[in-house]
Amino acid sequence: MTRAKRMMEEQIKLVDVVVEMLDARIPLASTNPLLTQIIGQKPRIIALNKVDMAEDEQTELWLTKFRKAGIGAVKVDCATGHGVRQLVTLVQQAAQPVLDKWLKKGVRNRSVRVMIVGIPNVGKSTLINRLVGKNKVVAQNRPGVTKGQQWVTIAKGLDLLDTPGVLWPKFEDAKIGFALAVTGAVKEDVFDKGQAAELLLQWLMDKHREQLQNFYKVEVTDIQGTFAAIAKVRGFVKSGGVLDEERAREVLLRDFRTAKMGKFTIDEIDT
């Protein structure tokens, strides 16, 4: 984490605009408070990714919240490319004051430099590939650019650092840990998968009971009873006719992460 933070601090010095990518299902859990400190006064844009898995109403509420705070925000779907053009436009708008400042100093035709940052598995590399496209044109070496850093021209006057900045999430808050675990934002070897599935089931029972029942075609009772019911309906049986509840837990996590069960937003804004 310390090495990633130091690297991020060095990269930030090279850019004019920072795009922070967040998971639309967990906009709170997928950010890192350190980023604000590292960015300082540089313009910042929020890109809410995985909107196809998040509740539409909640996504709009989060966009409004960011915009009211003076932060440009846009929803994107890196898998399809939806929202990528709007993101480029926002970056160009955010960079205009920077260009105006350079113009006053007599510097013309200076490209705006941008980088994409975020926690692991939020979709940074996919977004970079979308922005770069098939015709990858590497920007020429320019004064003030650290040797070895690769810049790619993604639009007229707009260069992208072709390496995503990685900031690791903080785990002090149990709610944040839960959100990161069940959405697949952290590796499974750092948490108890069975416990995560139980916490997820409890959350679904509390917030989306009807959706849960309709999807699995089971009667939702308590945690153990519901996992047993899912195992029975899906035919998860071990030798000796014992229901395989562990497999039911794995399927619940997978169905949630892939949005097979439907759209869910864990970090909700009260309406």
Tab-separated table of N, CA, C and O in Angstrom, residues 185-238:
chain	number	residue	atom	x	y	z
A	185	ALA	N	-14.210	-7.137	-5.309
A	185	ALA	CA	-13.186	-6.100	-5.444
A	185	ALA	C	-11.866	-6.492	-4.793
A	185	ALA	O	-10.838	-5.873	-5.064
A	186	VAL	N	-11.903	-7.491	-3.918
A	186	VAL	CA	-10.671	-7.953	-3.263
A	186	VAL	C	-10.529	-9.459	-3.478
A	186	VAL	O	-11.509	-10.168	-3.703
A	187	LYS	N	-9.301	-9.925	-3.388
A	187	LYS	CA	-9.043	-11.346	-3.607
A	187	LYS	C	-9.701	-12.192	-2.523
A	187	LYS	O	-9.746	-11.807	-1.357
A	188	GLU	N	-10.159	-13.367	-2.933
A	188	GLU	CA	-10.907	-14.213	-2.007
A	188	GLU	C	-10.053	-14.824	-0.910
A	188	GLU	O	-10.587	-15.340	0.069
A	189	ASP	N	-8.728	-14.765	-1.058
A	189	ASP	CA	-7.884	-15.360	-0.022
A	189	ASP	C	-7.680	-14.429	1.176
A	189	ASP	O	-6.999	-14.787	2.133
A	190	VAL	N	-8.278	-13.230	1.134
A	190	VAL	CA	-8.124	-12.317	2.269
A	190	VAL	C	-9.389	-12.247	3.132
A	190	VAL	O	-9.444	-11.484	4.084
A	191	PHE	N	-10.404	-13.039	2.798
A	191	PHE	CA	-11.609	-13.065	3.629
A	191	PHE	C	-12.245	-14.448	3.574
A	191	PHE	O	-11.917	-15.269	2.718
A	192	ASP	N	-13.133	-14.699	4.512
A	192	ASP	CA	-13.845	-15.977	4.601
A	192	ASP	C	-15.028	-15.934	3.636
A	192	ASP	O	-15.996	-15.200	3.850
A	193	LYS	N	-14.946	-16.731	2.576
A	193	LYS	CA	-15.972	-16.714	1.532
A	193	LYS	C	-17.341	-17.146	2.067
A	193	LYS	O	-18.374	-16.580	1.715
A	194	GLY	N	-17.330	-18.145	2.935
A	194	GLY	CA	-18.588	-18.624	3.502
A	194	GLY	C	-19.262	-17.564	4.345
A	194	GLY	O	-20.481	-17.364	4.265
A	195	GLN	N	-18.468	-16.863	5.148
A	195	GLN	CA	-19.021	-15.799	5.984
A	195	GLN	C	-19.536	-14.642	5.124
A	195	GLN	O	-20.590	-14.067	5.415
A	196	ALA	N	-18.793	-14.310	4.061
A	196	ALA	CA	-19.225	-13.242	3.158
A	196	ALA	C	-20.576	-13.593	2.529
A	196	ALA	O	-21.463	-12.741	2.403
A	197	ALA	N	-20.745	-14.863	2.142
A	197	ALA	CA	-22.006	-15.305	1.541
A	197	ALA	C	-23.152	-15.198	2.539
A	197	ALA	O	-24.271	-14.810	2.188
A	198	GLU	N	-22.879	-15.529	3.794
A	198	GLU	CA	-23.911	-15.429	4.828
A	198	GLU	C	-24.318	-13.976	5.080
A	198	GLU	O	-25.505	-13.670	5.230
A	199	LEU	N	-23.323	-13.093	5.116
A	199	LEU	CA	-23.614	-11.671	5.300
A	199	LEU	C	-24.403	-11.119	4.112
A	199	LEU	O	-25.320	-10.307	4.274
A	200	LEU	N	-24.041	-11.582	2.915
A	200	LEU	CA	-24.755	-11.151	1.712
A	200	LEU	C	-26.189	-11.636	1.741
A	200	LEU	O	-27.119	-10.875	1.426
A	201	LEU	N	-26.371	-12.898	2.130
A	201	LEU	CA	-27.733	-13.433	2.208
A	201	LEU	C	-28.561	-12.646	3.210
A	201	LEU	O	-29.726	-12.315	2.940
A	202	GLN	N	-27.995	-12.313	4.350
A	202	GLN	CA	-28.716	-11.534	5.359
A	202	GLN	C	-29.095	-10.163	4.799
A	202	GLN	O	-30.217	-9.681	5.008
A	203	TRP	N	-28.169	-9.550	4.075
A	203	TRP	CA	-28.436	-8.240	3.470
A	203	TRP	C	-29.576	-8.339	2.448
A	203	TRP	O	-30.473	-7.486	2.423
A	204	LEU	N	-29.560	-9.381	1.631
A	204	LEU	CA	-30.616	-9.584	0.639
A	204	LEU	C	-31.954	-9.875	1.307
A	204	LEU	O	-32.998	-9.395	0.859
A	205	MET	N	-31.911	-10.645	2.391
A	205	MET	CA	-33.144	-10.951	3.123
A	205	MET	C	-33.756	-9.683	3.715
A	205	MET	O	-34.977	-9.516	3.736
A	206	ASP	N	-32.895	-8.785	4.184
A	206	ASP	CA	-33.368	-7.542	4.800
A	206	ASP	C	-33.849	-6.521	3.779
A	206	ASP	O	-34.842	-5.827	3.999
A	207	LYS	N	-33.135	-6.450	2.636
A	207	LYS	CA	-33.383	-5.364	1.680
A	207	LYS	C	-34.159	-5.789	0.431
A	207	LYS	O	-34.902	-5.001	-0.157
A	208	HIS	N	-33.966	-7.046	-0.006
A	208	HIS	CA	-34.523	-7.483	-1.292
A	208	HIS	C	-35.085	-8.910	-1.183
A	208	HIS	O	-34.804	-9.750	-2.040
A	209	ARG	N	-35.850	-9.158	-0.142
A	209	ARG	CA	-36.360	-10.507	0.133
A	209	ARG	C	-37.169	-11.071	-1.038
A	209	ARG	O	-36.972	-12.222	-1.446
A	210	GLU	N	-38.068	-10.275	-1.576
A	210	GLU	CA	-38.935	-10.760	-2.659
A	210	GLU	C	-38.119	-11.115	-3.901
A	210	GLU	O	-38.358	-12.147	-4.539
A	211	GLN	N	-37.150	-10.285	-4.239
A	211	GLN	CA	-36.288	-10.542	-5.395
A	211	GLN	C	-35.484	-11.826	-5.197
A	211	GLN	O	-35.311	-12.629	-6.114
A	212	LEU	N	-35.012	-12.028	-3.974
A	212	LEU	CA	-34.253	-13.226	-3.619
A	212	LEU	C	-35.118	-14.473	-3.790
A	212	LEU	O	-34.706	-15.466	-4.388
A	213	GLN	N	-36.327	-14.426	-3.260
A	213	GLN	CA	-37.243	-15.575	-3.337
A	213	GLN	C	-37.614	-15.900	-4.783
A	213	GLN	O	-37.624	-17.064	-5.189
A	214	ASN	N	-37.904	-14.854	-5.555
A	214	ASN	CA	-38.324	-15.066	-6.938
A	214	ASN	C	-37.201	-15.637	-7.805
A	214	ASN	O	-37.443	-16.454	-8.687
A	215	PHE	N	-35.972	-15.204	-7.537
A	215	PHE	CA	-34.852	-15.659	-8.353
A	215	PHE	C	-34.537	-17.129	-8.101
A	215	PHE	O	-34.345	-17.899	-9.042
A	216	TYR	N	-34.487	-17.515	-6.821
A	216	TYR	CA	-34.105	-18.894	-6.497
A	216	TYR	C	-35.302	-19.837	-6.371
A	216	TYR	O	-35.123	-21.046	-6.211
A	217	LYS	N	-36.503	-19.266	-6.418
A	217	LYS	CA	-37.728	-20.078	-6.282
A	217	LYS	C	-37.728	-20.860	-4.963
A	217	LYS	O	-38.005	-22.067	-4.937
A	218	VAL	N	-37.384	-20.147	-3.886
A	218	VAL	CA	-37.346	-20.779	-2.567
A	218	VAL	C	-38.097	-19.908	-1.574
A	218	VAL	O	-38.313	-18.712	-1.802
A	219	GLU	N	-38.462	-20.523	-0.464
A	219	GLU	CA	-39.044	-19.759	0.634
A	219	GLU	C	-37.894	-19.321	1.540
A	219	GLU	O	-37.116	-20.140	2.029
A	220	VAL	N	-37.780	-18.017	1.738
A	220	VAL	CA	-36.701	-17.486	2.559
A	220	VAL	C	-37.090	-17.571	4.029
A	220	VAL	O	-38.103	-17.017	4.446
A	221	THR	N	-36.266	-18.284	4.784
A	221	THR	CA	-36.538	-18.425	6.227
A	221	THR	C	-35.380	-17.788	6.995
A	221	THR	O	-35.249	-16.578	7.025
A	222	ASP	N	-34.528	-18.629	7.579
A	222	ASP	CA	-33.299	-18.111	8.192
A	222	ASP	C	-32.137	-18.398	7.246
A	222	ASP	O	-32.323	-18.957	6.162
A	223	ILE	N	-30.918	-18.018	7.647
A	223	ILE	CA	-29.767	-18.162	6.759
A	223	ILE	C	-29.506	-19.613	6.384
A	223	ILE	O	-29.418	-19.959	5.195
A	224	GLN	N	-29.400	-20.492	7.379
A	224	GLN	CA	-29.089	-21.893	7.100
A	224	GLN	C	-30.208	-22.553	6.295
A	224	GLN	O	-29.952	-23.298	5.342
A	225	GLY	N	-31.452	-22.262	6.680
A	225	GLY	CA	-32.589	-22.851	5.983
A	225	GLY	C	-32.671	-22.407	4.533
A	225	GLY	O	-33.026	-23.198	3.646
A	226	THR	N	-32.333	-21.157	4.279
A	226	THR	CA	-32.394	-20.635	2.916
A	226	THR	C	-31.295	-21.237	2.038
A	226	THR	O	-31.538	-21.589	0.882
A	227	PHE	N	-30.090	-21.363	2.595
A	227	PHE	CA	-29.013	-21.999	1.825
A	227	PHE	C	-29.359	-23.462	1.520
A	227	PHE	O	-29.086	-23.958	0.430
A	228	ALA	N	-29.974	-24.123	2.473
A	228	ALA	CA	-30.399	-25.515	2.265
A	228	ALA	C	-31.452	-25.587	1.162
A	228	ALA	O	-31.415	-26.477	0.298
A	229	ALA	N	-32.359	-24.612	1.169
A	229	ALA	CA	-33.420	-24.587	0.153
A	229	ALA	C	-32.833	-24.335	-1.243
A	229	ALA	O	-33.254	-24.958	-2.229
A	230	ILE	N	-31.864	-23.428	-1.321
A	230	ILE	CA	-31.212	-23.150	-2.609
A	230	ILE	C	-30.491	-24.393	-3.116
A	230	ILE	O	-30.578	-24.748	-4.297
A	231	ALA	N	-29.785	-25.077	-2.209
A	231	ALA	CA	-29.065	-26.302	-2.583
A	231	ALA	C	-30.037	-27.359	-3.101
A	231	ALA	O	-29.758	-28.052	-4.085
A	232	LYS	N	-31.173	-27.471	-2.446
A	232	LYS	CA	-32.175	-28.476	-2.838
A	232	LYS	C	-32.755	-28.161	-4.214
A	232	LYS	O	-32.847	-29.041	-5.087
A	233	VAL	N	-33.148	-26.896	-4.422
A	233	VAL	CA	-33.743	-26.489	-5.698
A	233	VAL	C	-32.756	-26.645	-6.852
A	233	VAL	O	-33.112	-27.070	-7.945
A	234	ARG	N	-31.487	-26.319	-6.591
A	234	ARG	CA	-30.462	-26.391	-7.637
A	234	ARG	C	-29.875	-27.797	-7.808
A	234	ARG	O	-29.085	-28.023	-8.711
A	235	GLY	N	-30.224	-28.697	-6.924
A	235	GLY	CA	-29.724	-30.062	-7.032
A	235	GLY	C	-28.293	-30.218	-6.572
A	235	GLY	O	-27.559	-31.085	-7.064
A	236	PHE	N	-27.887	-29.388	-5.607
A	236	PHE	CA	-26.528	-29.480	-5.065
A	236	PHE	C	-26.522	-30.512	-3.936
A	236	PHE	O	-26.850	-30.209	-2.790
A	237	VAL	N	-26.156	-31.749	-4.288
A	237	VAL	CA	-26.187	-32.841	-3.305
A	237	VAL	C	-24.838	-33.568	-3.293
A	237	VAL	O	-24.290	-33.904	-4.348
A	238	LYS	N	-24.306	-33.762	-2.105
A	238	LYS	CA	-23.048	-34.498	-1.957
A	238	LYS	C	-23.349	-35.982	-1.787
A	238	LYS	O	-24.508	-36.389	-1.687
